[in-house]
Coordinates of C-alpha atoms in Angstrom, one line a residue:
M1 CA 0.0 0.0 0.0
A2 CA 1.4 3.4 -1.0
I3 CA 2.2 5.9 1.8
T4 CA 0.6 9.3 1.2
G5 CA 1.4 12.7 2.7
V6 CA 5.2 12.1 3.0
G7 CA 5.9 14.7 0.3
N8 CA 3.8 17.3 1.9
Y9 CA 5.3 16.6 5.3
N10 CA 8.8 17.0 3.9
S11 CA 7.8 20.3 2.3
V12 CA 6.4 21.7 5.5
Y13 CA 9.4 20.5 7.5
E14 CA 11.8 22.2 5.0
S15 CA 9.8 25.4 5.1
I16 CA 9.9 25.5 8.9
Y17 CA 13.6 24.6 9.0
A18 CA 14.4 27.4 6.4
S19 CA 12.4 29.9 8.4
S20 CA 14.0 29.0 11.7
R21 CA 17.5 29.4 10.1
K22 CA 16.5 32.7 8.7
E23 CA 15.3 34.0 12.1
A24 CA 18.5 32.7 13.7
A25 CA 20.6 34.5 11.2
K26 CA 18.6 37.8 11.8
K27 CA 19.1 37.4 15.6
S28 CA 22.9 36.9 15.2
S29 CA 23.1 39.8 12.8
N30 CA 21.1 42.0 15.3
E31 CA 23.3 41.0 18.2
E32 CA 26.5 41.9 16.3
Y33 CA 25.1 45.2 15.1
L34 CA 24.0 46.0 18.7
N35 CA 27.5 45.3 19.9
D36 CA 28.8 47.9 17.5
L37 CA 26.1 50.4 18.6
Q38 CA 27.1 49.8 22.2
K39 CA 30.6 51.3 21.6
Q40 CA 29.0 54.6 20.6
V41 CA 26.8 54.9 23.7
P42 CA 28.9 53.4 26.5
Y43 CA 26.9 55.1 29.3
M44 CA 23.9 52.9 28.5
K45 CA 23.6 49.1 28.5
L46 CA 21.9 48.2 25.2
Q47 CA 20.0 44.9 24.7
I48 CA 17.4 43.5 22.3
G49 CA 13.9 43.8 23.7
Y50 CA 10.2 44.3 22.9
G51 CA 9.1 46.9 25.4
L52 CA 9.5 48.2 29.0
N53 CA 10.4 45.0 30.7
T54 CA 9.8 44.5 34.5
N55 CA 12.8 42.2 34.6
N56 CA 14.8 45.5 34.3
D57 CA 13.2 47.1 37.4
G58 CA 16.3 46.3 39.5
K59 CA 18.7 47.8 36.9
V60 CA 19.9 51.3 36.0
N61 CA 20.6 52.7 32.5
V62 CA 19.4 49.6 30.6
L63 CA 17.9 50.4 27.1
D64 CA 16.0 47.8 25.2
V65 CA 16.0 48.2 21.4
S66 CA 13.4 46.7 19.1
P67 CA 14.9 44.0 16.8
K68 CA 12.9 45.5 13.9
L69 CA 14.6 48.8 14.4
L70 CA 18.0 47.1 14.3
E71 CA 17.0 45.4 11.1
K72 CA 15.9 48.7 9.6
M73 CA 19.2 50.4 10.6
Q74 CA 21.2 47.6 8.9
D75 CA 19.2 47.8 5.7
D76 CA 19.1 51.6 5.4
P77 CA 22.2 53.8 6.0
K78 CA 19.9 56.9 6.4
A79 CA 17.9 55.2 9.1
A80 CA 21.2 54.0 10.7
K81 CA 22.5 57.6 11.0
E82 CA 19.1 58.9 12.3
Y83 CA 18.6 56.3 15.0
T84 CA 22.2 56.1 16.1
Q85 CA 21.9 59.8 16.8
R86 CA 18.7 59.1 18.6
L87 CA 20.5 56.7 21.0
K88 CA 23.2 59.3 21.5
D89 CA 20.6 61.9 22.4
I90 CA 19.1 59.5 25.0
E91 CA 22.6 58.9 26.4
A92 CA 23.3 62.6 26.6
A93 CA 20.0 63.3 28.4
T94 CA 20.7 60.5 30.9
K95 CA 24.1 62.0 31.7
W96 CA 22.5 65.5 32.1
L97 CA 19.9 64.1 34.4
D98 CA 22.4 62.2 36.6
N99 CA 24.6 65.3 37.0
Y100 CA 21.6 67.4 38.0
K101 CA 20.4 64.8 40.5
K102 CA 23.9 64.4 41.9
S103 CA 24.1 68.1 42.6
I104 CA 21.0 67.9 44.9
G105 CA 21.9 64.7 46.6
H106 CA 19.6 62.3 44.7
T107 CA 20.5 59.0 43.1
T108 CA 18.7 56.9 40.5
I109 CA 17.8 53.4 41.8
V110 CA 15.8 52.2 38.8
R111 CA 16.0 53.4 35.2
H112 CA 15.3 51.5 32.0
G113 CA 13.9 52.4 28.6
Y114 CA 12.8 51.1 25.3
V115 CA 13.2 52.3 21.7
D116 CA 10.5 50.8 19.4
E117 CA 10.8 50.0 15.7
N118 CA 9.9 53.7 14.8
G119 CA 12.5 55.2 17.2
N120 CA 10.0 56.2 19.8
F121 CA 11.4 56.3 23.3
S122 CA 9.7 55.1 26.5
N123 CA 11.2 55.4 29.9
F124 CA 10.7 54.4 33.5
S125 CA 12.8 55.6 36.4
I126 CA 12.8 56.1 40.2
S127 CA 15.3 58.2 42.1
I128 CA 15.6 58.8 45.9
R129 CA 17.6 60.9 48.3
K130 CA 20.3 58.5 49.6
D131 CA 19.8 57.6 53.2
E132 CA 23.5 56.9 53.8
L133 CA 24.3 60.5 53.4
N134 CA 25.4 61.9 56.8
E135 CA 23.9 65.0 58.2
K136 CA 26.5 67.4 56.8
F137 CA 26.1 66.1 53.3
R138 CA 22.3 66.0 53.6
K139 CA 22.3 69.7 54.6
E140 CA 24.5 70.6 51.7
A141 CA 22.3 68.6 49.3
Q142 CA 19.2 70.4 50.6
E143 CA 20.9 73.8 50.2
N144 CA 21.9 72.9 46.7
A145 CA 18.4 71.8 45.9
E146 CA 17.0 75.1 47.2
K147 CA 19.6 77.1 45.2
Q148 CA 18.7 75.2 42.1
I149 CA 15.0 75.8 42.6
E150 CA 15.5 79.5 43.3
K151 CA 17.8 79.8 40.4
T152 CA 15.2 78.3 38.1
R153 CA 12.5 80.6 39.5
E154 CA 14.7 83.6 39.1
N155 CA 15.6 82.6 35.5
A156 CA 11.9 82.2 34.8
R157 CA 11.1 85.7 36.2
K158 CA 13.9 87.2 34.1
K159 CA 12.7 85.4 31.0
A160 CA 9.1 86.5 31.6
D161 CA 10.3 90.2 31.9
Q162 CA 12.4 89.9 28.8
L163 CA 9.5 88.2 27.0
S164 CA 7.2 91.1 27.9
E165 CA 9.8 93.6 26.6
N166 CA 10.4 91.7 23.4
M167 CA 6.7 91.4 22.8
A168 CA 6.2 95.1 23.2
K169 CA 9.1 95.8 20.8
K170 CA 7.6 93.3 18.3
A171 CA 4.2 95.0 18.6
E172 CA 5.7 98.4 17.8
E173 CA 7.7 96.9 14.9
A174 CA 4.6 95.1 13.6
E175 CA 2.7 98.4 13.5
K176 CA 5.4 100.0 11.3
E177 CA 6.1 97.1 9.1
Q178 CA 4.4 93.7 8.8
D179 CA 6.1 90.7 7.4
K180 CA 4.7 88.4 4.8
T181 CA 3.0 86.1 7.2
G182 CA 2.0 88.6 9.8
I183 CA 3.1 86.2 12.5
I184 CA 5.6 87.0 15.2
V185 CA 7.3 84.1 17.0
V186 CA 9.1 84.7 20.2
K187 CA 10.9 81.9 22.0
S188 CA 10.5 82.1 25.7
D189 CA 12.4 79.7 28.0
T190 CA 15.3 77.7 26.7
D191 CA 15.1 73.9 26.7
Q192 CA 17.5 73.8 29.7
D193 CA 15.3 76.2 31.7
K194 CA 12.3 74.1 31.0
A195 CA 14.0 70.9 32.1
E196 CA 15.3 72.5 35.3
Q197 CA 11.9 73.9 36.0
L198 CA 10.4 70.4 35.5
L199 CA 12.8 68.8 37.8
S200 CA 12.4 71.6 40.4
E201 CA 8.6 71.1 40.5
K202 CA 9.0 67.3 40.8
I203 CA 11.5 67.7 43.7
E204 CA 9.0 70.0 45.5
K205 CA 6.2 67.5 45.1
A206 CA 8.3 64.4 45.8
K207 CA 7.1 62.0 48.5
D208 CA 9.9 60.3 50.5
G209 CA 12.4 61.9 48.2
R210 CA 11.2 59.8 45.2
I211 CA 11.1 61.4 41.8
L212 CA 9.4 59.6 38.9
L213 CA 10.1 60.6 35.3
H214 CA 7.9 59.6 32.4
N215 CA 8.2 59.7 28.6
D216 CA 7.3 63.4 28.2
D217 CA 9.6 64.3 31.0
M218 CA 12.6 62.5 29.4
Q219 CA 11.9 64.1 26.0
K220 CA 12.3 67.6 27.6
I221 CA 15.5 66.5 29.2
I222 CA 16.8 65.1 25.9
E223 CA 16.2 68.5 24.3
A224 CA 18.0 70.2 27.2
A225 CA 21.0 67.9 26.8
K226 CA 21.1 68.5 23.1
E227 CA 20.9 72.3 23.7
Q228 CA 23.7 72.1 26.2
E229 CA 25.9 70.1 23.8
E230 CA 25.3 72.6 21.0
E231 CA 26.3 75.4 23.3
Q232 CA 29.5 73.6 24.2
V233 CA 30.3 72.9 20.6
G234 CA 29.7 76.6 19.8
K235 CA 32.1 77.7 22.6
K236 CA 34.8 75.3 21.4
Q237 CA 34.4 76.7 17.8
G238 CA 34.6 80.2 19.1
N239 CA 37.8 79.4 21.1
N240 CA 39.3 77.8 18.0
V241 CA 38.6 81.0 16.0
N242 CA 40.2 83.1 18.6
A243 CA 43.2 80.8 18.7
V244 CA 43.7 81.0 14.9
G245 CA 43.8 84.8 15.0
A246 CA 45.8 85.0 18.3
N247 CA 49.2 85.5 16.5
L248 CA 48.0 88.0 14.0
D249 CA 48.1 90.9 16.4
L250 CA 45.0 92.5 14.9
K251 CA 43.1 95.3 16.6
I252 CA 39.5 96.2 16.0

């Protein structure tokens, strides 16, 4: 008697085997690519993941990256450049945040994030005032926190006054000469001011010294870190220009 179905069984088996080998190859390629990315963002611990994982709740500075995003970056040089910079921005924001918290005596006990296949960033973090600080350091930390808060408030007041003056000037100019659009755009607070104001408000409202930062909070801090980095680059470029002309003995 003839045996039926053997051909179909072999076909299905070969298809499953080929698919599993393809997935294994993708996984290996993603892991190798992730290792290369890790060198560019050493402050963070990169790993392949599918979302904010509760297994990371006992860890700090862990960043899960979607495997689909890694595949996209490997297939498209433009995407690779864009999302590599995205990871660097997240790293810069994390450093900025840590330095700020350190200045007021806080430390992060949990922080992990996730970047999905479209480059969207999700974040979960908890920071506390360290109990092991002695009374002297605790007092200094409190004073630093109060100074930071007062500095932020003072900057906000100055910005508000300046904004009022600028708006008045713009109104006068608009009466004399209107531009093509008729729209006047005035930038108020810088991204750094906004981030410091955000942190100051959270510190004031913190219970038991705990500060929780969500996705929108981290986005503001990312922009603040980028602004700070751009300022530093600008200063360095300015110093280089001065250095080039230092031996020319020119007077203006």
